[in-house]
Amino acid sequence: MTAKCTCRSQSWYIVFISFLVWFTLFYLYSSSITFGKKGDSFLGNNQTGFVASTEYLYDVAIDETGTNSSHVKDVEDDVKKPVDETENKTKPIKFYNDRDIDVDRLLASLMPHNNEIETFKTISSKLLEEELRNAKDYNRGRRGRAGRTRRRSKIKPAAALASFIGQNVVKPESISSPCLGRFVFIHDIPRKFNQDLLDNCQSLNVWTNMCESSLNLGLGSSLPSKENLYSKTGWFSTNQFLLEVIFHNRMKQYKCLTNDPSLAAAIYIPYYAGLDVGRYLWDPLGFRRDRDAAELVEWLAGRPEWTKMWGRDHFMVAGRTNWDFRRDPENVSDWGNGLLNFPESKNMTMLVIESSPWNNNDFAIPYPTYFHPSKDDNVFQWQNRMRRLKRRLLFSFAGARRPNRDESIGNEIIDQCLASRKKCRFLECDDQSQRCYKPDNLMKLFQSSVFCLQPPGDSYTGRSIFDSILAGCIPVFFHPGSAYVQYIWHFPRDYTKYSVLIPASAVKSGDANIEKLLQRIPREKRAAMRDEVVKLIPNVIYADPASKLETIEDAFDLTVKGVLDRVETIRKQMKDSKEVNSEFAEQESWKYFTFGRVGGHEWDPFFSSKLGKHGT
Ligand SMILES: *[C@@H]1O[C@H](CO)[C@@H](O)[C@H](O)[C@H]1NC(C)=O
Ligand SMILES: *[C@@H]1O[C@H](CO)[C@@H](O)[C@H](O)[C@H]1NC(C)=O
Ligand SMILES: *[C@@H]1O[C@H](CO)[C@@H](O)[C@H](O)[C@H]1NC(C)=O
Ligand SMILES: *[C@@H]1O[C@H](CO)[C@@H](O)[C@H](O)[C@H]1NC(C)=O
Ligand SMILES: *[C@@H]1O[C@H](CO)[C@@H](O)[C@H](O)[C@H]1NC(C)=O
C-alpha cells in the first residue's frame, strides 16, 4: 500500500515534468516552423540574437520493455527517420533558437535569474538530476507492468530528458540560449549620474516641475481618463526629457540581462545625460555644463569593461537632441555641453531623440509619447480605434510663429493653414497659455486630422511627429532630416507609404500649395497610408516599464536590436582589423546609415548646410 502510494506521487511528478518537456520540445519545433530556418527573422535581419544554433537535443524513445530504442527528429528537415541501429543510439535533433518569444518566456519562467546560462547550470544540477532519478524509478515501475502498457515506442519526454542528461552527451551549459548574442550588461555607474539627479528633481529644470514628470518610472502622472480621447489605461502626462529614465527602467526589464560583462553583446550606461545638462543649459558659467559628462566618460574609460572594445560596445541614451551635446570645444559660449564630442563618446553609440546627419556616433530613437500600454491588447484596441476614426480636417498644424527666424518655414505654413479655412486647423503654441503642451489639445487635434504638418522648428524633429503617428494622423514632412534619416530602426525605408514629403524650399518659394497637394492624394491612397501609420504605432511607443508586452516590439525593443546590430558590425570590423566606420566620410553618415551606401543622392541639397544649433 505504502509502496503504491509513493509510486503514484512519483507518477504525478513525472506527468508534470513530461508536460513541461513536451511543452519545451513543442515550442522549439514550432519556432523553427514558424520563423523559418537558420534563425531568419521576419524582419530579414539575422545579425543579432538570431543564433543559428547547431546545438543538439536528444529525443530518446523508451519502449514498453524498458529497452532503449530511438527516434530521430531532425527539425531542420522536419522529417522523422528511424535510427540505424549501428549508429549511435541517439541522434541529434537540430533546432534553431529563433527569436521566438514563447521560448524566451518559457525559459524565463524556469529561471530565477536573468542570466540564462547561469540558470541552465542550475537546472542541470538540480531539476534534471532529480528528473533522472525519477525516470529511473519510472522505468523500473513500468517494467513490472509491461503487459498493460500501450503501444511500442511511445516517446516519454521525461525519460528522454533523463537520458539526455544521463548520457551526458551535451553539456547543459553548451546549449545555446535564445539570449546568446543579445545579452546586455548594465554598467554600475556612480549614483550621481542617475539616481541623485532624480532625487534632486526640483533643481533639474528652471521651466518645468521634473518631480511630477519623474513619477511612475519616468512616465509622469496618469492622465485623467477621457473616453473620447484616450483608452482607459496607459496614458500619462509624459515629459520628453524623461526618456532616459523610461529607457533605463525598461532596460531593467530586458529579458537578456547579464551580470557578467564578458558575456554581454553590449554595455548600457544608465547615465541621465539630458537631465544632467538640462540643469545648466542657460547657465552663464559654461564649464559647469561639461563637468559631470567629462567625469563620467573618464570613469568609463578607466573601467576594465572599456578595454575589451575601446568602448565600442557601450551605449547610452540622452533624452534631448544631439545639438544639446555638441558644443564646439573651442568655444565656451557655444550652446550645450561637449558630451558627444569627447573622444570616448566617439567610440560609443549615443542614442538621442534627434541625431546629427553629419556625425557617426549618434542614432535617433523616438520621442516618448503619452501612451505607455502595459498589455498587447491595449495597443491593438488603440490601433483599431485610430483606424476607424472619422477625421473632419484635411490637415492641421501645432506650432508657433518665429519672427526672427528667416530660414524657418513655420510662418508660411501657418499662413497657408489659416488660408485653408475649414480644411486646416492651427493650434498656436504660445508660451503663456501652454496650449501645445497639454496632451488633450494635441491628441484632439491630431485625431481629427487626416494629415499633420511637421515642419522643422528649432531643430529638424519634434515630439509631435510621434504624437501624430500615435493618433493615426499621416505626417507631412518638409525635410528628410525630420524623420527619414533619423529613426532608421523604427520607420520603414519606403517613406512614401506612410508620409508625404513637400520640400521646404518649395513652400518657401511659394510653389507649393499644401492644401492642393494634399487634396490631390486620392481617398484610397490616404486610407492605405493611414493603415501604415497605424501599423507604426507599436514602433513609436515605449511600453510601461512596470509591466511587459507579450508579442509587440516597441520603440525600446527596436532600439536595443538596432544597437546590437551596430555593435555586431563593429565587432566584426575590429576582428578583421578594419578601421571602424572607415567605409564612409563622417559628414555622409546620414546617407550611409539610411541607405547603406554613399554617392550622389537627390537629398544632397537638403544636407549641404547645417541647421543652426538651438535649444528648447
Ligand atoms: C543572413 O546571414 C547570411 C549568412 O551569414 C547572409 O548571407 C545574409 O546576407 C544575411 N541576411 C541578412 C538580411 O542580413
Ligand atoms: C537506456 O539508456 C540509458 C542511457 O544510456 C541507460 O542508462 C539505461 O540502462 C538503458 N536502459 C536499458 C533498459 O537498457
Ligand atoms: C556517437 O556520437 C559521438 C558524437 O557525435 C561520436 O563521437 C561517436 O563516435 C559516436 N559513436 C558511434 C558508435 O557512432
Ligand atoms: C561661439 O558660440 C556662440 C554661441 O553659439 C556664437 O555666437 C559665436 O559666434 C561662437 N564663436 C565662435 C568663435 O565660433
Ligand atoms: C577608440 O577606439 C579606437 C579603436 O577603434 C582606439 O584605438 C581608441 O583608443 C579608442 N578611444 C578611446 C578614447 O578609448
Short mmCIF file of N, CA, C and O and ligand atoms in Angstrom, two decimals, residues 58 86-88 169, ligand 3:
data_model
loop_
_atom_site.label_atom_id
_atom_site.label_comp_id
_atom_site.label_asym_id
_atom_site.label_seq_id
_atom_site.Cartn_x
_atom_site.Cartn_y
_atom_site.Cartn_z
N TYR A 58 18.52 15.67 -27.59
CA TYR A 58 18.30 14.25 -27.86
C TYR A 58 16.91 13.84 -27.45
O TYR A 58 16.42 14.21 -26.40
N THR A 86 23.11 0.63 -36.09
CA THR A 86 24.56 0.61 -35.98
C THR A 86 25.11 1.97 -35.55
O THR A 86 26.24 2.07 -35.11
N GLU A 87 24.27 2.95 -35.73
CA GLU A 87 24.74 4.28 -35.34
C GLU A 87 24.58 4.46 -33.84
O GLU A 87 24.15 3.56 -33.13
N ASN A 88 24.91 5.64 -33.40
CA ASN A 88 24.67 5.98 -32.01
C ASN A 88 23.22 5.71 -31.67
O ASN A 88 22.35 5.89 -32.50
N VAL A 169 25.63 13.65 -23.15
CA VAL A 169 26.14 13.88 -24.48
C VAL A 169 26.35 15.38 -24.71
O VAL A 169 27.31 15.81 -25.30
C1 LIG B 3 28.39 8.75 -31.24
O1 LIG B 3 28.37 10.15 -31.40
C2 LIG B 3 29.51 10.78 -30.90
C3 LIG B 3 29.29 12.28 -31.03
O2 LIG B 3 28.81 12.61 -32.30
C4 LIG B 3 30.73 10.31 -31.66
O3 LIG B 3 31.89 10.96 -31.15
C5 LIG B 3 30.85 8.82 -31.50
O4 LIG B 3 31.93 8.33 -32.27
C6 LIG B 3 29.56 8.14 -31.92
N1 LIG B 3 29.61 6.71 -31.64
C7 LIG B 3 29.29 5.79 -32.53
C8 LIG B 3 29.35 4.40 -32.05
O5 LIG B 3 28.91 6.08 -33.66
#
